[in-house]
Coordinates of C-alpha atoms in Angstrom, one line a residue:
Chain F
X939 CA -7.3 36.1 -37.9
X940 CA -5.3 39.0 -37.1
X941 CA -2.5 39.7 -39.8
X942 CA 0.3 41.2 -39.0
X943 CA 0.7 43.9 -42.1
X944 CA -0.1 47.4 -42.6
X945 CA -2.2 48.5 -45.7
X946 CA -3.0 51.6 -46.7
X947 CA -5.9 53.2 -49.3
X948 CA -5.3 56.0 -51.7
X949 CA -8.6 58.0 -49.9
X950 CA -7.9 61.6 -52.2
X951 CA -11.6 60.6 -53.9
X952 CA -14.0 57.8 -54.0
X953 CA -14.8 54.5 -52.6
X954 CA -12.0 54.6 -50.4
X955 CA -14.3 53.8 -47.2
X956 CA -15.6 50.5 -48.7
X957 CA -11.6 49.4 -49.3
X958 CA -10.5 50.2 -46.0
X959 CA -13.6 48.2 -44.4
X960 CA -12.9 45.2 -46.0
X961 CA -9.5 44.9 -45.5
X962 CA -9.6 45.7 -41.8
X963 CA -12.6 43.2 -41.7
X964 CA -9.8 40.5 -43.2
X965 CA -7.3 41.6 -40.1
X966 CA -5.0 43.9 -41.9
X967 CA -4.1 47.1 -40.1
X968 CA -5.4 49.9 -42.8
X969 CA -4.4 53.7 -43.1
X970 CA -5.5 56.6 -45.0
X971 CA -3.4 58.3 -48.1
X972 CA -4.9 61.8 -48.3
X973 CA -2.1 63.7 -48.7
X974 CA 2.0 63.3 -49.0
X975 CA 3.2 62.9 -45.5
X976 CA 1.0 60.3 -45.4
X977 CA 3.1 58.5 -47.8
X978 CA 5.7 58.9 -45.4
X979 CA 4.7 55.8 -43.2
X980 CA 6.1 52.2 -43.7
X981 CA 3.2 49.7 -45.5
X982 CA 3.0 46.3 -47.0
X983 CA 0.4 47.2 -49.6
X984 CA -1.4 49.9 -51.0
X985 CA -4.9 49.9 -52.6
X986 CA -6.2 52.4 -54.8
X987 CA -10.0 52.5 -55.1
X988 CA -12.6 52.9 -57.6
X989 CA -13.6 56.4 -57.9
X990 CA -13.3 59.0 -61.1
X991 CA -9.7 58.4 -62.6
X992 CA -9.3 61.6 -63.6
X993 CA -9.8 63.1 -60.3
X994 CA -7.4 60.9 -58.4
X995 CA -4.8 61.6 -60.9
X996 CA -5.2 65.1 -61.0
X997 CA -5.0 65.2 -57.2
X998 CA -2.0 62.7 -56.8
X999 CA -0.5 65.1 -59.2
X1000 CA -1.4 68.3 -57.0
X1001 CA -0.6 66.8 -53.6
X1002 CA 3.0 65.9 -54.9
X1003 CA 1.7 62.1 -54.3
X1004 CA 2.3 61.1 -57.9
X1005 CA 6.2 60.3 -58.0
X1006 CA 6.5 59.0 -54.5
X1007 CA 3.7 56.4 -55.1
X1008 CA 5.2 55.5 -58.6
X1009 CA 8.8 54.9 -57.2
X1010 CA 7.0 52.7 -54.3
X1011 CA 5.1 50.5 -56.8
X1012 CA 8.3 50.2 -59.1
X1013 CA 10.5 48.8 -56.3
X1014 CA 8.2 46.7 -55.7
X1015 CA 5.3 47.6 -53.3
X1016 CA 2.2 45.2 -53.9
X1017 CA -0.7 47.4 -55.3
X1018 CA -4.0 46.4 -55.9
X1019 CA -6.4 49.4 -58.9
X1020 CA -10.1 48.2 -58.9
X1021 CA -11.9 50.6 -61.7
X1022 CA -10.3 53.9 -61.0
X1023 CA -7.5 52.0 -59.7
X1024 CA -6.5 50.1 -62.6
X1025 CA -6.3 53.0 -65.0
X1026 CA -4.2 55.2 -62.4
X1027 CA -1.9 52.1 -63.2
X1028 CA -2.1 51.3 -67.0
X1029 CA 0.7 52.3 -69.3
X1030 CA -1.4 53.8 -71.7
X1031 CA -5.3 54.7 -71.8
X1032 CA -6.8 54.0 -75.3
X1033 CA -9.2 56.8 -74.9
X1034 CA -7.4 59.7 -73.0
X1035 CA -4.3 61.1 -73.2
X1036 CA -3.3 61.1 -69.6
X1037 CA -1.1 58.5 -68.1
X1038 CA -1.0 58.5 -64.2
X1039 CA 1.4 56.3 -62.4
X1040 CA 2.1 54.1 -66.0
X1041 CA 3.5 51.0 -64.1
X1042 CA 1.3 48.2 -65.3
X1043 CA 1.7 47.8 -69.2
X1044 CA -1.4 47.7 -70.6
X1045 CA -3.4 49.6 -72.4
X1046 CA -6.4 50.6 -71.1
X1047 CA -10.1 52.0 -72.4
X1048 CA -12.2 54.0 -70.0
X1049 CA -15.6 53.6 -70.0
X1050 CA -15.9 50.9 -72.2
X1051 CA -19.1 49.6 -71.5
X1052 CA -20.6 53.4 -71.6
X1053 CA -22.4 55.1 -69.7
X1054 CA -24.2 54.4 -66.5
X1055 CA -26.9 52.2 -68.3
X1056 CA -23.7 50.3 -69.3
X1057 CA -23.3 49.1 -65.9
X1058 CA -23.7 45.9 -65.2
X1059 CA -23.4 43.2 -62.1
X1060 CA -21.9 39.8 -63.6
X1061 CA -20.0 36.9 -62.2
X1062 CA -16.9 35.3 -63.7
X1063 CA -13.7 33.2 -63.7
X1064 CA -10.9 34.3 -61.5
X1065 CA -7.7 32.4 -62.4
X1066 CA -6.9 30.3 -59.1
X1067 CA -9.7 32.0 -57.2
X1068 CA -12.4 30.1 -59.2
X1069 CA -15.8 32.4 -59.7
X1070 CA -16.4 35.2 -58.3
X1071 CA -19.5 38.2 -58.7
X1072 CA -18.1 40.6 -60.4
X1073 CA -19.9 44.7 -60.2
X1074 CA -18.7 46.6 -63.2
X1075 CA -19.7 50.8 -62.8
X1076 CA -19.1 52.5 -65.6
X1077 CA -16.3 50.3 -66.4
X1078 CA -13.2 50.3 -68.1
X1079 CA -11.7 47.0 -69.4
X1080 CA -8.1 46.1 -70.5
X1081 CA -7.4 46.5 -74.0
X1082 CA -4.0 45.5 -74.9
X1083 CA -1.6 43.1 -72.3
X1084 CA 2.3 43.3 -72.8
X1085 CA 4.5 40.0 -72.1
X1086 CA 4.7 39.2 -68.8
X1087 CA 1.2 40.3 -67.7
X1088 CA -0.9 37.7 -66.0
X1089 CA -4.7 37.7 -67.4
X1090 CA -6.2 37.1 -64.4
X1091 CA -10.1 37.1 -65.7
X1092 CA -12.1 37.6 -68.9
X1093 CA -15.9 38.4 -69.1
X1094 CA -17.1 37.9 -72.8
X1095 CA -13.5 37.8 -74.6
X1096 CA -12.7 41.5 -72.3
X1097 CA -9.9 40.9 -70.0
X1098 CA -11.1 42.3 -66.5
X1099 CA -8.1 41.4 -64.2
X1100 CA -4.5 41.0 -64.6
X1101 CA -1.5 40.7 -62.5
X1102 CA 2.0 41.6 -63.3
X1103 CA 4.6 41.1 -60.4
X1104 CA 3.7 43.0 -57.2
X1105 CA 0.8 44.8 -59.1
X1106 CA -2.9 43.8 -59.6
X1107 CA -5.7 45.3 -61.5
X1108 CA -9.3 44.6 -61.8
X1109 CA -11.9 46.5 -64.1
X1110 CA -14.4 45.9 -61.6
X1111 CA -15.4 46.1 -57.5
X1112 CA -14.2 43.6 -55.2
X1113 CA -15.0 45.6 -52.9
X1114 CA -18.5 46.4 -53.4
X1115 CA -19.4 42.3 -53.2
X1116 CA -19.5 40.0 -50.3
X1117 CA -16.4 37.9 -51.9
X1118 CA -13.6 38.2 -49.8
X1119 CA -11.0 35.9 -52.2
X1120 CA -9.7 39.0 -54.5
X1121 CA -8.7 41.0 -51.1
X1122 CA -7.5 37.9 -49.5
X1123 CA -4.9 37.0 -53.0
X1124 CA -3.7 40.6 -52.6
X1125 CA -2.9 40.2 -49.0
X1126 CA -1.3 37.1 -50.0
X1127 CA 1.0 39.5 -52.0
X1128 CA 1.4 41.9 -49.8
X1129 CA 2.7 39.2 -46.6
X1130 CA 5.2 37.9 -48.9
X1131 CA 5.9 41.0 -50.8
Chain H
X396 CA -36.2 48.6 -61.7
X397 CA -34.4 45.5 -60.8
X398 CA -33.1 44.9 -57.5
X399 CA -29.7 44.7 -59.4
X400 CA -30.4 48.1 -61.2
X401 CA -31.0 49.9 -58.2
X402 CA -28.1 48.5 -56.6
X403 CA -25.7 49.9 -59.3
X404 CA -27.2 53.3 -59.3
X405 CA -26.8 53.1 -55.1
X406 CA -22.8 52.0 -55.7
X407 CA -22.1 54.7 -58.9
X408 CA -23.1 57.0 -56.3
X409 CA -20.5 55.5 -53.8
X410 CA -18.1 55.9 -56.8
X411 CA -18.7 59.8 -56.9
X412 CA -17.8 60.1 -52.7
X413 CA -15.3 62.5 -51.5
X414 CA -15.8 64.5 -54.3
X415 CA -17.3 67.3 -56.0
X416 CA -19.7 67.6 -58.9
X417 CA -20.2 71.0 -60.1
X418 CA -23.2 72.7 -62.6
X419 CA -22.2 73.6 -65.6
X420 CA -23.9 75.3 -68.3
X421 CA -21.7 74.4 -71.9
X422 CA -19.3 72.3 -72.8
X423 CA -16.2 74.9 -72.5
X424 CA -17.2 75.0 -68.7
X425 CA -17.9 71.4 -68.5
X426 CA -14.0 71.1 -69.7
X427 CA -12.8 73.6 -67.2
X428 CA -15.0 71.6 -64.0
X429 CA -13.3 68.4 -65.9
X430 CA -10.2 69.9 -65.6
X431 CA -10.7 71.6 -62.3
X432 CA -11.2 67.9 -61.1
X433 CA -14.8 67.7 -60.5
X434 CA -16.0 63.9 -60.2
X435 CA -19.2 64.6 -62.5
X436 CA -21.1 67.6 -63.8
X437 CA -24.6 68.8 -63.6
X438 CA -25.4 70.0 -66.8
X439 CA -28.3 72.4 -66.6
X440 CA -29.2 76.2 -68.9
X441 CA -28.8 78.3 -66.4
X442 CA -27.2 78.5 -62.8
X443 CA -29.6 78.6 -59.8
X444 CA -28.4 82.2 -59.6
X445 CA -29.6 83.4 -62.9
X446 CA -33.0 81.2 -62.3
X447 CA -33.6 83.3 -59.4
X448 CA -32.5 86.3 -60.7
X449 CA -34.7 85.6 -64.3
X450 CA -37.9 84.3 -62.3
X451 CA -40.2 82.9 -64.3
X452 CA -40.9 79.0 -64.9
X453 CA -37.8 77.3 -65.3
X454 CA -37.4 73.7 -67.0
X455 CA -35.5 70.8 -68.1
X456 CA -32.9 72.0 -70.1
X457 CA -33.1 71.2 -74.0
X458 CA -31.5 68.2 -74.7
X459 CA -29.0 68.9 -77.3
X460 CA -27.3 71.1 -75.0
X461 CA -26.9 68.2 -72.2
X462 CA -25.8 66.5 -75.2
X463 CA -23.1 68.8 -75.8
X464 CA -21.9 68.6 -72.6
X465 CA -22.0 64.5 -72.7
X466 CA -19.5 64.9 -75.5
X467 CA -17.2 67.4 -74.1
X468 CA -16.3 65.4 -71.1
X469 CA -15.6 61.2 -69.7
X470 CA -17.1 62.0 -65.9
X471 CA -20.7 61.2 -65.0
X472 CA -23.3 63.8 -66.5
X473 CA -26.2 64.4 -64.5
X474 CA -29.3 66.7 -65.5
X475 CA -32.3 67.8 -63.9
X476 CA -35.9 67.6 -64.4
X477 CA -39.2 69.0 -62.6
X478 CA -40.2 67.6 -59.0
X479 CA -43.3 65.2 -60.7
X480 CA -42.4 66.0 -64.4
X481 CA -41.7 62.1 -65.1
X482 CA -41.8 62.4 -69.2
X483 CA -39.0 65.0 -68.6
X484 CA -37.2 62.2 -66.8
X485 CA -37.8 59.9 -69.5
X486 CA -36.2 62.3 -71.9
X487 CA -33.3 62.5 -70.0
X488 CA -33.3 58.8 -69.7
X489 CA -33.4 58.5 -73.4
X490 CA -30.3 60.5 -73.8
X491 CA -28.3 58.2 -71.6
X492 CA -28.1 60.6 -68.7
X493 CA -25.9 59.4 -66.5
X494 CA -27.7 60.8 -63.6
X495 CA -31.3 62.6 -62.9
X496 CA -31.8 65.4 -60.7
X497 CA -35.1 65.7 -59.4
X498 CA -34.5 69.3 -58.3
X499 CA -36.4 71.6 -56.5
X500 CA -34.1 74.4 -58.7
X501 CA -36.8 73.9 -61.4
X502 CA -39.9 75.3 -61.0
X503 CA -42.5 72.0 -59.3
X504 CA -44.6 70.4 -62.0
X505 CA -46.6 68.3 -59.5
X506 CA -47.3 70.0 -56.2
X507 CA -48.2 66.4 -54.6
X508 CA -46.3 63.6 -56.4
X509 CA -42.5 62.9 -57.2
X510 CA -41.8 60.8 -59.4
X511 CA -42.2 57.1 -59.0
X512 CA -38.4 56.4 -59.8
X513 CA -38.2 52.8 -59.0
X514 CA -40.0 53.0 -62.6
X515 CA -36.7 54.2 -64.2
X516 CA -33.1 52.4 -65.2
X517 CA -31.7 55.7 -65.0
X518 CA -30.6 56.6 -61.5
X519 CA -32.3 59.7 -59.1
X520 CA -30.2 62.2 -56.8
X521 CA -33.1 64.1 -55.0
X522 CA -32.8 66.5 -52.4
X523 CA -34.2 66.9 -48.6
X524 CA -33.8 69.1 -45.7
X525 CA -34.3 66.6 -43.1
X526 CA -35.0 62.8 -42.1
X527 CA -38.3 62.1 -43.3
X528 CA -38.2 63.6 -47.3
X529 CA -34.6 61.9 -47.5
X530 CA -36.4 58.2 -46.9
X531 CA -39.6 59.4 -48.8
X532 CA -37.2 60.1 -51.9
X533 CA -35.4 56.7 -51.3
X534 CA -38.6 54.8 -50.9
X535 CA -39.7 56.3 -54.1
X536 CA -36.0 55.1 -55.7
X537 CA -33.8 57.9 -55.3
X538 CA -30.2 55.9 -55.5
X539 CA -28.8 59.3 -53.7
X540 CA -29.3 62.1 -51.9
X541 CA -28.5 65.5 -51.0
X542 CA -29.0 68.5 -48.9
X543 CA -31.7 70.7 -50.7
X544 CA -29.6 74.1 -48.8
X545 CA -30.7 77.3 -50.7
X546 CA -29.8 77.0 -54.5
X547 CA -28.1 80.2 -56.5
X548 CA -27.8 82.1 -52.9
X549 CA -24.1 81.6 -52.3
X550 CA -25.6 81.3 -48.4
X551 CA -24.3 77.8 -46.8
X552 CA -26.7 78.2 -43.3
X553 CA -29.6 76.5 -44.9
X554 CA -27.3 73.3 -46.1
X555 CA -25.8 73.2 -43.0
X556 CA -29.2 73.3 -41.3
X557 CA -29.9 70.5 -43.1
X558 CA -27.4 68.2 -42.7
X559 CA -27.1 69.0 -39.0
X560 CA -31.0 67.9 -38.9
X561 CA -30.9 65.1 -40.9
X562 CA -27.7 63.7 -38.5
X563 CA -29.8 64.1 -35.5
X564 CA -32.5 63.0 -36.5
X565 CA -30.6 59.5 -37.8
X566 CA -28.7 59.5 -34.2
X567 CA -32.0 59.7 -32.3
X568 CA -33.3 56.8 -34.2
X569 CA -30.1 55.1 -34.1
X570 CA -30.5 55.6 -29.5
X571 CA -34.4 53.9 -29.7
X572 CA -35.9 51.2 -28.5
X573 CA -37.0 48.5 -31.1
X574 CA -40.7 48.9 -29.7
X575 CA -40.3 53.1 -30.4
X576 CA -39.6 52.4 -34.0
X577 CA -43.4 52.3 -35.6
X578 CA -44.1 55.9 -34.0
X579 CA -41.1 57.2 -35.8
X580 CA -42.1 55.6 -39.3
X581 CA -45.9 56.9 -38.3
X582 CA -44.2 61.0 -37.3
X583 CA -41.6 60.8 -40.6
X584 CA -44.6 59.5 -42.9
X585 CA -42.0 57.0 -44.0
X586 CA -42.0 53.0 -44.1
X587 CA -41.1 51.1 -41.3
X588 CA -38.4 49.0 -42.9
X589 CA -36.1 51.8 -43.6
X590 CA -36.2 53.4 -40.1
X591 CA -35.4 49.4 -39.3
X592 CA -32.3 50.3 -41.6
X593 CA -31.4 53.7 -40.0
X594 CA -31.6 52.1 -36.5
X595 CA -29.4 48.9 -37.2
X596 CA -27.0 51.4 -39.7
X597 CA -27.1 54.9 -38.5
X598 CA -26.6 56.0 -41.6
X599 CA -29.2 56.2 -44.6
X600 CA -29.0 53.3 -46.8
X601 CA -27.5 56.0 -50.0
X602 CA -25.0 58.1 -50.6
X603 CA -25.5 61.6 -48.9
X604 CA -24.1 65.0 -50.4
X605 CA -24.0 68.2 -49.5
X606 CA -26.1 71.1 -52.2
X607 CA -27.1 74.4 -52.0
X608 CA -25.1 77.3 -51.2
X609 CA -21.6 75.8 -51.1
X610 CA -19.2 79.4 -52.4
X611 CA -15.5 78.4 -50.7
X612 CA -13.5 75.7 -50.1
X613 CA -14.3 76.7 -46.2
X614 CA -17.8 76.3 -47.2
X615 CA -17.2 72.7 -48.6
X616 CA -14.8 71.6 -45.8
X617 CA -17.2 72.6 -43.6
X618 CA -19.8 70.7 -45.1
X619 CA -17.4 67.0 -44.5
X620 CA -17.0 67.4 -41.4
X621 CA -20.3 67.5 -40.9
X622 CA -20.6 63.9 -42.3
X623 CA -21.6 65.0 -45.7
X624 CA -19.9 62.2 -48.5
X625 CA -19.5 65.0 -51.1
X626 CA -20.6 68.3 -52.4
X627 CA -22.4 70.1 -55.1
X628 CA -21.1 73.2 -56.0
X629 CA -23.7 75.1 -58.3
X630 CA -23.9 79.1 -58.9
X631 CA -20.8 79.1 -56.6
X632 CA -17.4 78.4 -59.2
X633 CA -19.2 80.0 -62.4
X634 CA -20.6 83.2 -61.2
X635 CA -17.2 84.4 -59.2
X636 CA -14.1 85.5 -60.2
X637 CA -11.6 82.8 -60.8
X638 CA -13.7 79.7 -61.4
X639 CA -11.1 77.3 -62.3
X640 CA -8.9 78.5 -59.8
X641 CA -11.9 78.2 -57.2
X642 CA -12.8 74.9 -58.4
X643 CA -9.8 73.4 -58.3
X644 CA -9.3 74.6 -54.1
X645 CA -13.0 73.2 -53.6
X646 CA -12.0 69.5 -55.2
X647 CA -8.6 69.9 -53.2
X648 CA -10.6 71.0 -49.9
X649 CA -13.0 68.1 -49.8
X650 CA -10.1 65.6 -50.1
X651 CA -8.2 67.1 -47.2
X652 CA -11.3 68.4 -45.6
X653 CA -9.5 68.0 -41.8
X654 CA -6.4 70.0 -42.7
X655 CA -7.0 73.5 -42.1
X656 CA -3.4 74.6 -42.9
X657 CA -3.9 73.1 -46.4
X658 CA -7.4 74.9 -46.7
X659 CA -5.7 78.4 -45.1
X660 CA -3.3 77.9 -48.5
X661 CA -6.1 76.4 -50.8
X662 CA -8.5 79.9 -50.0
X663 CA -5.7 82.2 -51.1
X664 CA -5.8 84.6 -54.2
X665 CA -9.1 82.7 -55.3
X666 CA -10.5 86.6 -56.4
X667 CA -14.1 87.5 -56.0
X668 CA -16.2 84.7 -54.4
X669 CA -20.1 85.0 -55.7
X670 CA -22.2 87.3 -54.3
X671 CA -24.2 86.3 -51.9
X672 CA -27.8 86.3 -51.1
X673 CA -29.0 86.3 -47.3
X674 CA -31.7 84.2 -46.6
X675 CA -33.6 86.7 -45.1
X676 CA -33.7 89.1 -48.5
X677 CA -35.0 85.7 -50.5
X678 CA -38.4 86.1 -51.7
X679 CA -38.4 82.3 -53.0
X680 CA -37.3 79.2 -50.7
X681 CA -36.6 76.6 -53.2
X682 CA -36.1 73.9 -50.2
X683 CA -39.5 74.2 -49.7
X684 CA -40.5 72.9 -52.8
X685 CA -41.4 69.1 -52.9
X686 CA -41.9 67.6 -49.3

């Protein structure tokens, strides 16, 4: 089931590995982003993993990766955030002044659930997917939608995905289950896209 | 523990890879390793450095002061507590640590037992210099697990002895015959199932970083390639000259650990690096604490 795109993985800090396993594993051809020039390449899709938020940020802002990656998403490049990912994204972060690449309007709270004996394995309703296990680590979930944003999931009244045009963001770790369906709708994005 | 439990303290490690967690000992420094980009902080009273230096038995550090630290940042906190000193682990536990350090930095409280960690919902990072304590520690519960090196020495040959042993010993189990496998559990005094797992994986089943001795960025890029998933930085930012400036090249040169253009540029100007310690003028080898 070899497809024909090309995705690549923020990899600056992380669970960049676990990403870039499962998409190959689904047939996708799957680069690196550790520094600029990497950003340089042609892609259909970019992931950006679960990891520490603040460290991503803070090295997308050192490795002058920051602007590029924002003006790729805004014209339209299909991006997936899981964790980490999905607060690089958000608009605004409820707790924390920082706003990364502030393409997907939301508002965000990190670490919602608290600390690591917050963290909890769960499954739940994916809209069109069906359910799905779901691995929140020291989570954040989405506080605040603007119009347009699709919720994509909810686990007890806390929206935990969403989708808004060629962008897709999910409190917790597709990556770190068996499920394949998550990674195979973003794909489905990023062939179209 | 729960099978689940245990699994979410194996992936927050994963969560932490690629980067650098870095000991701290307040809150203002906690800020400035926040800043500096560090993916969690080890929150202990004094630097392996000034342990050495002070002597004397050295413990968990008093709550309120990890609590302090919990406050003053939004990464992972870890703390540590005495090889075998479980009710210090419980305390540590009770304050919502995020991590626990079993650490060989402290002086031992038990000389023959670790603690049985699989008791715990709190995760364990413990340390090893080769194979066999790195699946004794796992067996035990450790959700992660690190190079012992030579704490508060500034000295990176120990941790890179280390990690060089513990690869080779993983790729000679990785090259055995199935039938060859019970010997190996037998010589590493560790159960059979998880040299099953290092065979079929040739990898340990946790998250592997690199401890102990780490001073540059060259030290820490040095440390990736050599398949470590991270690295602790301890006495290494704090006791030299420039310590957000230093931290902030060590978080930079684990990311782009394979570009040594970048890490010519990242150790500029980074002023005094700490002083070192040969490991030959040590009168105390914390690594061989806790077997």
């Amino acid at each position: 089931m070899e497809k024909d795109i090309k995705i690549a993985v923020l990899a600056v800090q992380g669970a960049f590995a676990e990403q870039m396993e499962r998409v190959s594993r689904l047939g996708a051809e799957c680069i690196a982003l550790r520094q600029k020039a990497d950003l340089m390449q042609d892609f259909d899709g970019v992931i950006l993993p679960g990891g520490e938020s603040t460290v991503q940020g803070k090295l997308l802002v050192e490795l002058g990766m920051l602007e590029p990656l924002r003006d790729k998403i805004s014209k339209g490049l299909p991006v997936l955030g899981t964790c980490a990912g999905l607060i690089l994204l958000a608009e605004e972060i409820g707790n924390d002044e920082h706003v990364w690449l502030g393409t997907l309007p939301v508002r965000v709270r990190r670490n919602a659930y608290g600390r690591q004996l917050g963290s909890f394995h769960t499954e739940g309703m994916v809209w069109g997917i069906g359910t799905v296990p779901m691995t929140f680590i020291r989570a954040p979930y989405v506080e605040e939608t603007e119009q347009g944003v699709e919720i994509l999931a909810q686990v007890e009244n806390r929206i935990v995905a969403v989708r808004y045009k060629n962008q897709m963001g999910t409190a917790f770790h597709p990556e770190l289950d068996a499920d394949n369906r998550i990674h195979e709708m973003f794909l489905a994005m990023c062939e179209k896209g | 523990m729960s099978e689940d439990r245990y699994t979410l303290n194996k992936q927050l490690a994963q969560m932490l890879k690629g980067g650098v967690i870095m000991d701290v000992t307040t809150p203002e420094q906690a800020r400035i390793a926040q800043e500096a980009g560090a993916c969690a902080v080890m929150a202990l009273e004094r630097i392996p450095a000034d342990i050495r230096a002070a002597g004397g038995v050295s413990r968990m550090s008093d709550p309120k002061m990890i609590k302090g630290i919990q406050e003053a940042v939004s990464i992972p906190v870890m703390a540590k507590c005495r090889i075998g000193h479980f009710t210090e682990a419980r305390i540590l536990e009770a304050i919502e640590i995020d991590y626990i350090d079993e650490s060989e930095v402290l002086s031992p409280a038990d000389d023959v037992y670790h603690i049985d960690k699989k008791q715990f919902q709190v995760p364990f990072v413990c340390g090893a210099k080769d194979l066999g304590e790195a699946l004794r520690r796992i067996n035990e519960g450790a959700s992660m697990i690190r190079t012992k090196g030579e704490p508060g020495t500034g000295d990176v040959v120990q941790a890179v002895r280390h990690m060089r042993r513990m690869n080779s010993e993983i790729a000679k189990i990785t090259s055995m015959r199935e039938d060859e496998m019970y010997e190996e559990a037998k010589q590493l005094a560790v159960p059979y199932e998880l040299v099953v797992y290092v065979h079929e994986q040739g990898r340990l089943p946790v998250v592997n970083f690199a401890a102990g001795g780490v001073a540059t960025p060259a030290d820490a890029a040095l440390m990736m390639q050599l398949g470590a998933e991270g690295v602790f930085v301890g006495s290494g930012i704090f006791k030299s000259g420039n310590p957000a400036k230093r931290a902030a090249a060590i978080v930079q040169a684990v990311t782009n650990y394979q570009d040594s253009r970048l890490l010519a540029e990242l150790s500029e100007d980074l002023g005094e690096a700490m002083v070192g310690i040969n490991e030959q003028e040590i009168e105390l080898l914390m690594a061989e604490r806790g077997l």
